[in-house]
């Protein structure tokens, strides 16, 4: 189905303000500067009990993180390690503050939002290494945060969805912390970029196929292996033993098919996986949940999936 008039208007406004990655803008620093110069939209922020900025140790140095608590005097809460989107090139803690707050309040969990290193200055596996380091820290320090080390989930949107999926694979492979749930919101899962949705929805949503190709070029760099499971989780030869997943996709999104294919493959390996496609939606639609009713529905669905998987219901 086509975008509804309100969604189309939002896509038009967002697209007009964003650089045309891979078409007119090819330098990451220039892209970030252009985005920083745009007027900042006033987005409602869901109240949470407490927010705190910290750093956690990483292989290449301290990693900035932001912690969110849903209540003042709660102990033994699940922790969700959250990775922001931005094509591995863009994004930060502030840009995804609203989504982190929504997940914290909606699911009643502690959220650890991770400001991982960005490409092309830090190509893969830098972001994935930071993501895994953040998981290890959350597990080791869960009790001091008021969290439960036995109930840890991961979540992310777009490129952050990739990092969430990769973190699950790596923790399984390296016998790291047990992860109870993975929330993948219109995730990036395969560098091949050869699905039908890449052709059918190359231009009609906010994220274009050309922009995604440019993001992959930045992330892979000259030596990256696009076929490695820690880069393209959809190509992992074995998906057994992974945590249950909730995958949210948007109809008008080049990434739609790979997200849905991942849920199907997880199920084939006996992993509980639910997939929810939002028809008429575009990539990034959860960022405007204060405007779009179906985006609020998606956030509610995501929070419900986390509550159930993390033992909150």
PDB file of C-alpha atoms in Angstrom:
ATOM      1  CA  UNK A   1       0.000   0.000   0.000  1.00  0.00           C
ATOM      2  CA  UNK A   2       1.109   3.560  -0.607  1.00  0.00           C
ATOM      3  CA  UNK A   3       2.241   5.901   2.115  1.00  0.00           C
ATOM      4  CA  UNK A   4      -0.702   7.697   3.660  1.00  0.00           C
ATOM      5  CA  UNK A   5      -0.764  11.501   3.141  1.00  0.00           C
ATOM      6  CA  UNK A   6       0.655  12.304   6.592  1.00  0.00           C
ATOM      7  CA  UNK A   7       3.464   9.747   6.258  1.00  0.00           C
ATOM      8  CA  UNK A   8       4.266  11.033   2.770  1.00  0.00           C
ATOM      9  CA  UNK A   9       4.480  14.585   4.083  1.00  0.00           C
ATOM     10  CA  UNK A  10       6.837  13.492   6.860  1.00  0.00           C
ATOM     11  CA  UNK A  11       9.043  11.601   4.398  1.00  0.00           C
ATOM     12  CA  UNK A  12       9.149  14.632   2.103  1.00  0.00           C
ATOM     13  CA  UNK A  13      10.166  16.951   4.938  1.00  0.00           C
ATOM     14  CA  UNK A  14      12.775  14.547   6.328  1.00  0.00           C
ATOM     15  CA  UNK A  15      14.223  13.821   2.881  1.00  0.00           C
ATOM     16  CA  UNK A  16      14.454  17.513   2.023  1.00  0.00           C
ATOM     17  CA  UNK A  17      16.555  18.178   5.105  1.00  0.00           C
ATOM     18  CA  UNK A  18      18.860  15.185   4.856  1.00  0.00           C
ATOM     19  CA  UNK A  19      21.901  15.058   2.556  1.00  0.00           C
ATOM     20  CA  UNK A  20      21.604  12.718  -0.425  1.00  0.00           C
ATOM     21  CA  UNK A  21      24.142  10.171   0.753  1.00  0.00           C
ATOM     22  CA  UNK A  22      25.931   8.458  -2.101  1.00  0.00           C
ATOM     23  CA  UNK A  23      24.480  10.896  -4.639  1.00  0.00           C
ATOM     24  CA  UNK A  24      25.464  14.483  -3.807  1.00  0.00           C
ATOM     25  CA  UNK A  25      27.284  13.929  -0.520  1.00  0.00           C
ATOM     26  CA  UNK A  26      30.107  11.405  -0.303  1.00  0.00           C
ATOM     27  CA  UNK A  27      32.122  12.632   2.675  1.00  0.00           C
ATOM     28  CA  UNK A  28      31.026  11.524   6.133  1.00  0.00           C
ATOM     29  CA  UNK A  29      32.337  14.619   7.898  1.00  0.00           C
ATOM     30  CA  UNK A  30      30.431  16.854   5.490  1.00  0.00           C
ATOM     31  CA  UNK A  31      27.282  14.790   6.008  1.00  0.00           C
ATOM     32  CA  UNK A  32      27.537  15.154   9.775  1.00  0.00           C
ATOM     33  CA  UNK A  33      28.182  18.885   9.514  1.00  0.00           C
ATOM     34  CA  UNK A  34      25.121  19.367   7.325  1.00  0.00           C
ATOM     35  CA  UNK A  35      22.945  17.423   9.712  1.00  0.00           C
ATOM     36  CA  UNK A  36      24.293  19.350  12.706  1.00  0.00           C
ATOM     37  CA  UNK A  37      23.380  22.620  10.990  1.00  0.00           C
ATOM     38  CA  UNK A  38      19.731  21.636  10.564  1.00  0.00           C
ATOM     39  CA  UNK A  39      17.163  23.123  12.968  1.00  0.00           C
ATOM     40  CA  UNK A  40      16.541  20.744  15.848  1.00  0.00           C
ATOM     41  CA  UNK A  41      12.978  19.454  15.973  1.00  0.00           C
ATOM     42  CA  UNK A  42      11.257  19.543  19.338  1.00  0.00           C
ATOM     43  CA  UNK A  43      10.441  15.930  20.143  1.00  0.00           C
ATOM     44  CA  UNK A  44       8.511  15.010  23.312  1.00  0.00           C
ATOM     45  CA  UNK A  45      10.614  13.075  25.799  1.00  0.00           C
ATOM     46  CA  UNK A  46       8.994  10.344  27.842  1.00  0.00           C
ATOM     47  CA  UNK A  47       9.769  10.922  31.532  1.00  0.00           C
ATOM     48  CA  UNK A  48      11.971   8.375  33.279  1.00  0.00           C
ATOM     49  CA  UNK A  49      13.184   8.323  36.854  1.00  0.00           C
ATOM     50  CA  UNK A  50      16.858   8.956  36.220  1.00  0.00           C
ATOM     51  CA  UNK A  51      19.344   9.445  33.380  1.00  0.00           C
ATOM     52  CA  UNK A  52      23.112   9.273  33.748  1.00  0.00           C
ATOM     53  CA  UNK A  53      25.997   9.603  31.290  1.00  0.00           C
ATOM     54  CA  UNK A  54      29.033   7.399  31.886  1.00  0.00           C
ATOM     55  CA  UNK A  55      31.833   5.678  30.023  1.00  0.00           C
ATOM     56  CA  UNK A  56      32.517   1.955  29.928  1.00  0.00           C
ATOM     57  CA  UNK A  57      35.785   0.256  28.987  1.00  0.00           C
ATOM     58  CA  UNK A  58      36.294  -0.833  25.398  1.00  0.00           C
ATOM     59  CA  UNK A  59      39.112  -2.475  23.474  1.00  0.00           C
ATOM     60  CA  UNK A  60      40.098   0.894  21.949  1.00  0.00           C
ATOM     61  CA  UNK A  61      39.333   3.086  24.953  1.00  0.00           C
ATOM     62  CA  UNK A  62      36.342   4.375  26.901  1.00  0.00           C
ATOM     63  CA  UNK A  63      32.917   4.125  25.251  1.00  0.00           C
ATOM     64  CA  UNK A  64      30.363   6.827  26.107  1.00  0.00           C
ATOM     65  CA  UNK A  65      27.038   5.407  27.280  1.00  0.00           C
ATOM     66  CA  UNK A  66      23.808   6.758  28.731  1.00  0.00           C
ATOM     67  CA  UNK A  67      21.808   4.895  31.378  1.00  0.00           C
ATOM     68  CA  UNK A  68      18.056   5.217  31.924  1.00  0.00           C
ATOM     69  CA  UNK A  69      16.143   3.952  34.965  1.00  0.00           C
ATOM     70  CA  UNK A  70      12.353   3.560  34.962  1.00  0.00           C
ATOM     71  CA  UNK A  71      11.915   3.929  38.741  1.00  0.00           C
ATOM     72  CA  UNK A  72      13.765   5.263  41.785  1.00  0.00           C
ATOM     73  CA  UNK A  73      13.713   2.324  44.184  1.00  0.00           C
ATOM     74  CA  UNK A  74      13.564  -0.742  41.992  1.00  0.00           C
ATOM     75  CA  UNK A  75      16.134  -3.550  42.107  1.00  0.00           C
ATOM     76  CA  UNK A  76      16.768  -6.626  40.025  1.00  0.00           C
ATOM     77  CA  UNK A  77      15.355  -5.103  36.852  1.00  0.00           C
ATOM     78  CA  UNK A  78      16.171  -6.400  33.380  1.00  0.00           C
ATOM     79  CA  UNK A  79      18.753  -4.420  31.425  1.00  0.00           C
ATOM     80  CA  UNK A  80      18.434  -3.687  27.713  1.00  0.00           C
ATOM     81  CA  UNK A  81      21.611  -2.693  25.869  1.00  0.00           C
ATOM     82  CA  UNK A  82      20.520  -0.353  23.082  1.00  0.00           C
ATOM     83  CA  UNK A  83      22.391   0.558  19.878  1.00  0.00           C
ATOM     84  CA  UNK A  84      21.307   3.574  17.834  1.00  0.00           C
ATOM     85  CA  UNK A  85      20.859   3.667  14.086  1.00  0.00           C
ATOM     86  CA  UNK A  86      22.560   5.896  11.538  1.00  0.00           C
ATOM     87  CA  UNK A  87      24.077   3.637   8.906  1.00  0.00           C
ATOM     88  CA  UNK A  88      27.177   3.005  11.089  1.00  0.00           C
ATOM     89  CA  UNK A  89      28.201   6.570  10.128  1.00  0.00           C
ATOM     90  CA  UNK A  90      25.752   8.884  11.877  1.00  0.00           C
ATOM     91  CA  UNK A  91      23.893   9.076  15.159  1.00  0.00           C
ATOM     92  CA  UNK A  92      24.656   9.576  18.823  1.00  0.00           C
ATOM     93  CA  UNK A  93      23.146   9.326  22.281  1.00  0.00           C
ATOM     94  CA  UNK A  94      21.175  12.560  21.960  1.00  0.00           C
ATOM     95  CA  UNK A  95      19.641  11.635  18.615  1.00  0.00           C
ATOM     96  CA  UNK A  96      18.140   8.454  20.060  1.00  0.00           C
ATOM     97  CA  UNK A  97      17.376   9.754  23.527  1.00  0.00           C
ATOM     98  CA  UNK A  98      13.621   9.710  22.870  1.00  0.00           C
ATOM     99  CA  UNK A  99      13.609   6.088  21.700  1.00  0.00           C
ATOM    100  CA  UNK A 100      15.749   4.966  24.644  1.00  0.00           C
ATOM    101  CA  UNK A 101      13.333   6.692  27.027  1.00  0.00           C
ATOM    102  CA  UNK A 102      10.335   5.064  25.338  1.00  0.00           C
ATOM    103  CA  UNK A 103      11.877   1.603  25.699  1.00  0.00           C
ATOM    104  CA  UNK A 104      12.860   2.241  29.319  1.00  0.00           C
ATOM    105  CA  UNK A 105       9.439   3.471  30.388  1.00  0.00           C
ATOM    106  CA  UNK A 106       7.417   1.174  28.136  1.00  0.00           C
ATOM    107  CA  UNK A 107       9.122  -2.063  29.150  1.00  0.00           C
ATOM    108  CA  UNK A 108      10.028  -1.029  32.700  1.00  0.00           C
ATOM    109  CA  UNK A 109      13.702  -1.883  32.172  1.00  0.00           C
ATOM    110  CA  UNK A 110      17.061  -0.233  32.656  1.00  0.00           C
ATOM    111  CA  UNK A 111      18.370   0.889  29.272  1.00  0.00           C
ATOM    112  CA  UNK A 112      22.070   1.238  28.471  1.00  0.00           C
ATOM    113  CA  UNK A 113      22.416   3.292  25.270  1.00  0.00           C
ATOM    114  CA  UNK A 114      25.809   2.902  23.594  1.00  0.00           C
ATOM    115  CA  UNK A 115      27.709   5.601  21.652  1.00  0.00           C
ATOM    116  CA  UNK A 116      29.829   3.202  19.616  1.00  0.00           C
ATOM    117  CA  UNK A 117      32.589   4.304  17.228  1.00  0.00           C
ATOM    118  CA  UNK A 118      31.473   5.394  13.779  1.00  0.00           C
ATOM    119  CA  UNK A 119      32.717   4.672  10.263  1.00  0.00           C
ATOM    120  CA  UNK A 120      34.555   5.520   8.077  1.00  0.00           C
ATOM    121  CA  UNK A 121      37.025   6.707  10.701  1.00  0.00           C
ATOM    122  CA  UNK A 122      36.447   3.413  12.502  1.00  0.00           C
ATOM    123  CA  UNK A 123      35.331   0.748  10.008  1.00  0.00           C
ATOM    124  CA  UNK A 124      34.100  -2.668  11.024  1.00  0.00           C
ATOM    125  CA  UNK A 125      34.550  -4.377  13.379  1.00  0.00           C
ATOM    126  CA  UNK A 126      34.941  -1.265  15.577  1.00  0.00           C
ATOM    127  CA  UNK A 127      31.218  -0.711  16.177  1.00  0.00           C
ATOM    128  CA  UNK A 128      30.603  -4.416  16.799  1.00  0.00           C
ATOM    129  CA  UNK A 129      33.540  -4.570  19.218  1.00  0.00           C
ATOM    130  CA  UNK A 130      32.154  -1.616  21.187  1.00  0.00           C
ATOM    131  CA  UNK A 131      28.712  -3.198  21.217  1.00  0.00           C
ATOM    132  CA  UNK A 132      30.039  -6.432  22.680  1.00  0.00           C
ATOM    133  CA  UNK A 133      32.163  -4.552  25.229  1.00  0.00           C
ATOM    134  CA  UNK A 134      29.038  -2.726  26.385  1.00  0.00           C
ATOM    135  CA  UNK A 135      27.199  -6.025  26.830  1.00  0.00           C
ATOM    136  CA  UNK A 136      30.054  -7.430  28.922  1.00  0.00           C
ATOM    137  CA  UNK A 137      30.082  -4.325  31.103  1.00  0.00           C
ATOM    138  CA  UNK A 138      26.311  -4.420  31.594  1.00  0.00           C
ATOM    139  CA  UNK A 139      26.492  -8.049  32.693  1.00  0.00           C
ATOM    140  CA  UNK A 140      29.443  -7.523  35.029  1.00  0.00           C
ATOM    141  CA  UNK A 141      27.938  -4.406  36.627  1.00  0.00           C
ATOM    142  CA  UNK A 142      24.259  -5.319  36.567  1.00  0.00           C
ATOM    143  CA  UNK A 143      23.859  -5.604  40.341  1.00  0.00           C
ATOM    144  CA  UNK A 144      25.425  -2.196  41.030  1.00  0.00           C
ATOM    145  CA  UNK A 145      23.018  -0.651  38.504  1.00  0.00           C
ATOM    146  CA  UNK A 146      19.991  -2.224  40.145  1.00  0.00           C
ATOM    147  CA  UNK A 147      19.779  -4.759  37.350  1.00  0.00           C
ATOM    148  CA  UNK A 148      19.579  -8.502  37.008  1.00  0.00           C
ATOM    149  CA  UNK A 149      22.536 -10.110  35.177  1.00  0.00           C
ATOM    150  CA  UNK A 150      20.321 -13.065  34.276  1.00  0.00           C
ATOM    151  CA  UNK A 151      17.864 -10.862  32.376  1.00  0.00           C
ATOM    152  CA  UNK A 152      19.703  -8.883  29.725  1.00  0.00           C
ATOM    153  CA  UNK A 153      18.302  -7.976  26.337  1.00  0.00           C
ATOM    154  CA  UNK A 154      19.678  -6.121  23.344  1.00  0.00           C
ATOM    155  CA  UNK A 155      17.883  -3.739  21.018  1.00  0.00           C
ATOM    156  CA  UNK A 156      18.651  -1.462  18.102  1.00  0.00           C
ATOM    157  CA  UNK A 157      17.205   0.251  15.083  1.00  0.00           C
ATOM    158  CA  UNK A 158      18.649   0.117  11.555  1.00  0.00           C
ATOM    159  CA  UNK A 159      22.454  -0.192  11.909  1.00  0.00           C
ATOM    160  CA  UNK A 160      21.839  -0.596  15.628  1.00  0.00           C
ATOM    161  CA  UNK A 161      19.686  -3.605  14.808  1.00  0.00           C
ATOM    162  CA  UNK A 162      22.688  -5.086  13.050  1.00  0.00           C
ATOM    163  CA  UNK A 163      24.825  -4.555  16.158  1.00  0.00           C
ATOM    164  CA  UNK A 164      22.163  -6.114  18.373  1.00  0.00           C
ATOM    165  CA  UNK A 165      21.999  -9.226  16.173  1.00  0.00           C
ATOM    166  CA  UNK A 166      25.787  -9.431  15.904  1.00  0.00           C
ATOM    167  CA  UNK A 167      26.153  -9.100  19.667  1.00  0.00           C
ATOM    168  CA  UNK A 168      23.861 -12.099  20.122  1.00  0.00           C
ATOM    169  CA  UNK A 169      25.902 -14.168  17.671  1.00  0.00           C
ATOM    170  CA  UNK A 170      29.190 -13.200  19.244  1.00  0.00           C
ATOM    171  CA  UNK A 171      28.044 -13.803  22.795  1.00  0.00           C
ATOM    172  CA  UNK A 172      26.833 -17.267  21.785  1.00  0.00           C
ATOM    173  CA  UNK A 173      30.082 -18.051  19.971  1.00  0.00           C
ATOM    174  CA  UNK A 174      32.362 -16.753  22.734  1.00  0.00           C
ATOM    175  CA  UNK A 175      30.252 -18.195  25.551  1.00  0.00           C
ATOM    176  CA  UNK A 176      29.593 -14.710  26.831  1.00  0.00           C
ATOM    177  CA  UNK A 177      26.603 -13.460  28.829  1.00  0.00           C
ATOM    178  CA  UNK A 178      23.294 -15.130  28.143  1.00  0.00           C
ATOM    179  CA  UNK A 179      20.999 -12.733  26.275  1.00  0.00           C
ATOM    180  CA  UNK A 180      17.281 -13.128  26.931  1.00  0.00           C
ATOM    181  CA  UNK A 181      15.851 -11.195  23.982  1.00  0.00           C
ATOM    182  CA  UNK A 182      16.763  -9.250  20.847  1.00  0.00           C
ATOM    183  CA  UNK A 183      14.628  -6.395  19.531  1.00  0.00           C
ATOM    184  CA  UNK A 184      15.530  -5.611  15.927  1.00  0.00           C
ATOM    185  CA  UNK A 185      13.846  -2.501  14.503  1.00  0.00           C
ATOM    186  CA  UNK A 186      14.087  -2.303  10.687  1.00  0.00           C
ATOM    187  CA  UNK A 187      17.558  -3.866  10.998  1.00  0.00           C
ATOM    188  CA  UNK A 188      20.494  -3.852   8.576  1.00  0.00           C
ATOM    189  CA  UNK A 189      21.428  -7.526   8.229  1.00  0.00           C
ATOM    190  CA  UNK A 190      23.078  -8.201   4.872  1.00  0.00           C
ATOM    191  CA  UNK A 191      25.651  -6.242   2.902  1.00  0.00           C
ATOM    192  CA  UNK A 192      24.546  -7.964  -0.334  1.00  0.00           C
ATOM    193  CA  UNK A 193      21.672  -5.473  -0.818  1.00  0.00           C
ATOM    194  CA  UNK A 194      20.043  -7.771  -3.361  1.00  0.00           C
ATOM    195  CA  UNK A 195      16.531  -8.388  -2.028  1.00  0.00           C
ATOM    196  CA  UNK A 196      13.325  -7.491  -3.819  1.00  0.00           C
ATOM    197  CA  UNK A 197      12.638  -4.626  -1.399  1.00  0.00           C
ATOM    198  CA  UNK A 198      15.907  -3.004  -2.468  1.00  0.00           C
ATOM    199  CA  UNK A 199      14.431  -2.749  -5.970  1.00  0.00           C
ATOM    200  CA  UNK A 200      10.770  -2.102  -5.240  1.00  0.00           C
ATOM    201  CA  UNK A 201      11.386   0.434  -2.479  1.00  0.00           C
ATOM    202  CA  UNK A 202      14.683   1.931  -3.619  1.00  0.00           C
ATOM    203  CA  UNK A 203      13.334   5.489  -3.648  1.00  0.00           C
ATOM    204  CA  UNK A 204       9.818   5.697  -2.201  1.00  0.00           C
ATOM    205  CA  UNK A 205      10.689   5.882   1.501  1.00  0.00           C
ATOM    206  CA  UNK A 206      13.047   7.923   3.641  1.00  0.00           C
ATOM    207  CA  UNK A 207      16.029   5.557   3.281  1.00  0.00           C
ATOM    208  CA  UNK A 208      17.121   5.039  -0.324  1.00  0.00           C
ATOM    209  CA  UNK A 209      19.012   2.093  -1.773  1.00  0.00           C
ATOM    210  CA  UNK A 210      21.799   4.437  -2.908  1.00  0.00           C
ATOM    211  CA  UNK A 211      22.202   5.829   0.593  1.00  0.00           C
ATOM    212  CA  UNK A 212      22.374   2.337   2.030  1.00  0.00           C
ATOM    213  CA  UNK A 213      25.049   1.367  -0.480  1.00  0.00           C
ATOM    214  CA  UNK A 214      27.088   4.390   0.623  1.00  0.00           C
ATOM    215  CA  UNK A 215      26.661   3.492   4.297  1.00  0.00           C
ATOM    216  CA  UNK A 216      27.929  -0.018   3.610  1.00  0.00           C
ATOM    217  CA  UNK A 217      30.963   1.376   1.781  1.00  0.00           C
ATOM    218  CA  UNK A 218      31.832   3.490   4.801  1.00  0.00           C
ATOM    219  CA  UNK A 219      31.371   0.660   7.270  1.00  0.00           C
ATOM    220  CA  UNK A 220      33.232  -2.003   5.320  1.00  0.00           C
ATOM    221  CA  UNK A 221      36.137   0.231   4.324  1.00  0.00           C
ATOM    222  CA  UNK A 222      38.793  -1.154   1.999  1.00  0.00           C
ATOM    223  CA  UNK A 223      39.314  -4.412   3.899  1.00  0.00           C
ATOM    224  CA  UNK A 224      35.946  -5.318   5.424  1.00  0.00           C
ATOM    225  CA  UNK A 225      34.431  -8.734   4.780  1.00  0.00           C
ATOM    226  CA  UNK A 226      30.780  -8.180   3.951  1.00  0.00           C
ATOM    227  CA  UNK A 227      30.064 -11.887   4.151  1.00  0.00           C
ATOM    228  CA  UNK A 228      31.249 -12.363   7.726  1.00  0.00           C
ATOM    229  CA  UNK A 229      28.395 -13.235  10.124  1.00  0.00           C
ATOM    230  CA  UNK A 230      29.488 -10.408  12.447  1.00  0.00           C
ATOM    231  CA  UNK A 231      28.896  -8.003   9.559  1.00  0.00           C
ATOM    232  CA  UNK A 232      25.978  -9.680   7.769  1.00  0.00           C
ATOM    233  CA  UNK A 233      24.129 -11.775  10.371  1.00  0.00           C
ATOM    234  CA  UNK A 234      21.651 -13.009   7.764  1.00  0.00           C
ATOM    235  CA  UNK A 235      24.511 -15.005   6.210  1.00  0.00           C
ATOM    236  CA  UNK A 236      25.508 -16.740   9.450  1.00  0.00           C
ATOM    237  CA  UNK A 237      25.661 -20.493   8.730  1.00  0.00           C
ATOM    238  CA  UNK A 238      24.094 -21.407  12.086  1.00  0.00           C
ATOM    239  CA  UNK A 239      21.473 -19.414  13.998  1.00  0.00           C
ATOM    240  CA  UNK A 240      20.776 -22.002  16.679  1.00  0.00           C
ATOM    241  CA  UNK A 241      21.060 -21.106  20.338  1.00  0.00           C
ATOM    242  CA  UNK A 242      20.235 -17.434  19.843  1.00  0.00           C
ATOM    243  CA  UNK A 243      17.771 -15.500  22.013  1.00  0.00           C
ATOM    244  CA  UNK A 244      14.154 -15.016  20.918  1.00  0.00           C
ATOM    245  CA  UNK A 245      13.617 -12.043  18.642  1.00  0.00           C
ATOM    246  CA  UNK A 246      11.044  -9.420  17.834  1.00  0.00           C
ATOM    247  CA  UNK A 247      11.674  -7.962  14.371  1.00  0.00           C
ATOM    248  CA  UNK A 248       9.861  -4.829  13.256  1.00  0.00           C
ATOM    249  CA  UNK A 249       9.934  -3.894   9.562  1.00  0.00           C
ATOM    250  CA  UNK A 250       8.503  -1.122   7.393  1.00  0.00           C
ATOM    251  CA  UNK A 251       6.873  -1.773   4.024  1.00  0.00           C
ATOM    252  CA  UNK A 252       8.556   1.139   2.191  1.00  0.00           C
ATOM    253  CA  UNK A 253      12.110   0.262   3.202  1.00  0.00           C
ATOM    254  CA  UNK A 254      14.953  -1.336   1.224  1.00  0.00           C
ATOM    255  CA  UNK A 255      15.811  -3.269   4.410  1.00  0.00           C
ATOM    256  CA  UNK A 256      12.376  -4.836   4.807  1.00  0.00           C
ATOM    257  CA  UNK A 257      13.064  -8.216   3.212  1.00  0.00           C
ATOM    258  CA  UNK A 258      16.322  -8.952   5.011  1.00  0.00           C
ATOM    259  CA  UNK A 259      14.709  -8.298   8.398  1.00  0.00           C
ATOM    260  CA  UNK A 260      11.853 -10.641   7.613  1.00  0.00           C
ATOM    261  CA  UNK A 261      14.200 -13.242   6.146  1.00  0.00           C
ATOM    262  CA  UNK A 262      16.214 -13.189   9.366  1.00  0.00           C
ATOM    263  CA  UNK A 263      13.117 -13.898  11.454  1.00  0.00           C
ATOM    264  CA  UNK A 264      12.282 -16.830   9.160  1.00  0.00           C
ATOM    265  CA  UNK A 265      15.810 -18.243   9.465  1.00  0.00           C
ATOM    266  CA  UNK A 266      15.758 -17.884  13.242  1.00  0.00           C
ATOM    267  CA  UNK A 267      12.514 -19.859  13.367  1.00  0.00           C
ATOM    268  CA  UNK A 268      14.025 -22.557  11.151  1.00  0.00           C
ATOM    269  CA  UNK A 269      16.725 -23.020  13.794  1.00  0.00           C
ATOM    270  CA  UNK A 270      14.181 -23.314  16.575  1.00  0.00           C
ATOM    271  CA  UNK A 271      14.559 -19.753  17.828  1.00  0.00           C
ATOM    272  CA  UNK A 272      11.353 -17.979  18.790  1.00  0.00           C
ATOM    273  CA  UNK A 273      10.961 -15.104  16.350  1.00  0.00           C
ATOM    274  CA  UNK A 274       8.047 -12.792  15.763  1.00  0.00           C
ATOM    275  CA  UNK A 275       8.043 -10.370  12.851  1.00  0.00           C
ATOM    276  CA  UNK A 276       5.752  -7.401  12.477  1.00  0.00           C
ATOM    277  CA  UNK A 277       5.573  -5.518   9.187  1.00  0.00           C
ATOM    278  CA  UNK A 278       3.952  -2.098   9.308  1.00  0.00           C
ATOM    279  CA  UNK A 279       2.272  -1.550   5.969  1.00  0.00           C
ATOM    280  CA  UNK A 280       2.465   1.959   4.596  1.00  0.00           C
ATOM    281  CA  UNK A 281       5.401   2.715   6.909  1.00  0.00           C
ATOM    282  CA  UNK A 282       8.859   4.011   6.025  1.00  0.00           C
ATOM    283  CA  UNK A 283      12.346   3.442   7.425  1.00  0.00           C
ATOM    284  CA  UNK A 284      12.813   5.449  10.601  1.00  0.00           C
ATOM    285  CA  UNK A 285       9.130   5.804  11.379  1.00  0.00           C
ATOM    286  CA  UNK A 286       9.565   5.153  15.108  1.00  0.00           C
ATOM    287  CA  UNK A 287      11.434   8.449  15.387  1.00  0.00           C
ATOM    288  CA  UNK A 288       8.154  10.297  14.808  1.00  0.00           C
ATOM    289  CA  UNK A 289       5.975   8.348  17.228  1.00  0.00           C
ATOM    290  CA  UNK A 290       4.719  11.673  18.586  1.00  0.00           C
ATOM    291  CA  UNK A 291       3.022  12.219  15.205  1.00  0.00           C
ATOM    292  CA  UNK A 292       2.187   8.788  13.776  1.00  0.00           C
ATOM    293  CA  UNK A 293      -0.256   6.478  15.493  1.00  0.00           C
ATOM    294  CA  UNK A 294       1.206   3.342  13.932  1.00  0.00           C
ATOM    295  CA  UNK A 295       4.638   4.313  15.265  1.00  0.00           C
ATOM    296  CA  UNK A 296       3.200   4.441  18.781  1.00  0.00           C
ATOM    297  CA  UNK A 297       1.672   1.039  18.117  1.00  0.00           C
ATOM    298  CA  UNK A 298       5.102  -0.293  17.118  1.00  0.00           C
ATOM    299  CA  UNK A 299       6.704   1.075  20.286  1.00  0.00           C
ATOM    300  CA  UNK A 300       3.984  -0.511  22.391  1.00  0.00           C
ATOM    301  CA  UNK A 301       4.489  -3.822  20.602  1.00  0.00           C
ATOM    302  CA  UNK A 302       8.263  -3.630  21.132  1.00  0.00           C
ATOM    303  CA  UNK A 303       7.876  -2.891  24.827  1.00  0.00           C
ATOM    304  CA  UNK A 304       5.395  -5.746  25.239  1.00  0.00           C
ATOM    305  CA  UNK A 305       7.756  -8.201  23.540  1.00  0.00           C
ATOM    306  CA  UNK A 306      10.575  -7.129  25.854  1.00  0.00           C
ATOM    307  CA  UNK A 307       8.452  -7.357  28.986  1.00  0.00           C
ATOM    308  CA  UNK A 308       7.370 -10.882  28.150  1.00  0.00           C
ATOM    309  CA  UNK A 309      10.828 -12.135  27.186  1.00  0.00           C
ATOM    310  CA  UNK A 310      12.524 -10.470  30.169  1.00  0.00           C
ATOM    311  CA  UNK A 311      10.070 -11.815  32.714  1.00  0.00           C
ATOM    312  CA  UNK A 312       8.189  -8.608  33.435  1.00  0.00           C
ATOM    313  CA  UNK A 313       4.761 -10.129  32.649  1.00  0.00           C
TER     314      UNK A 313
END
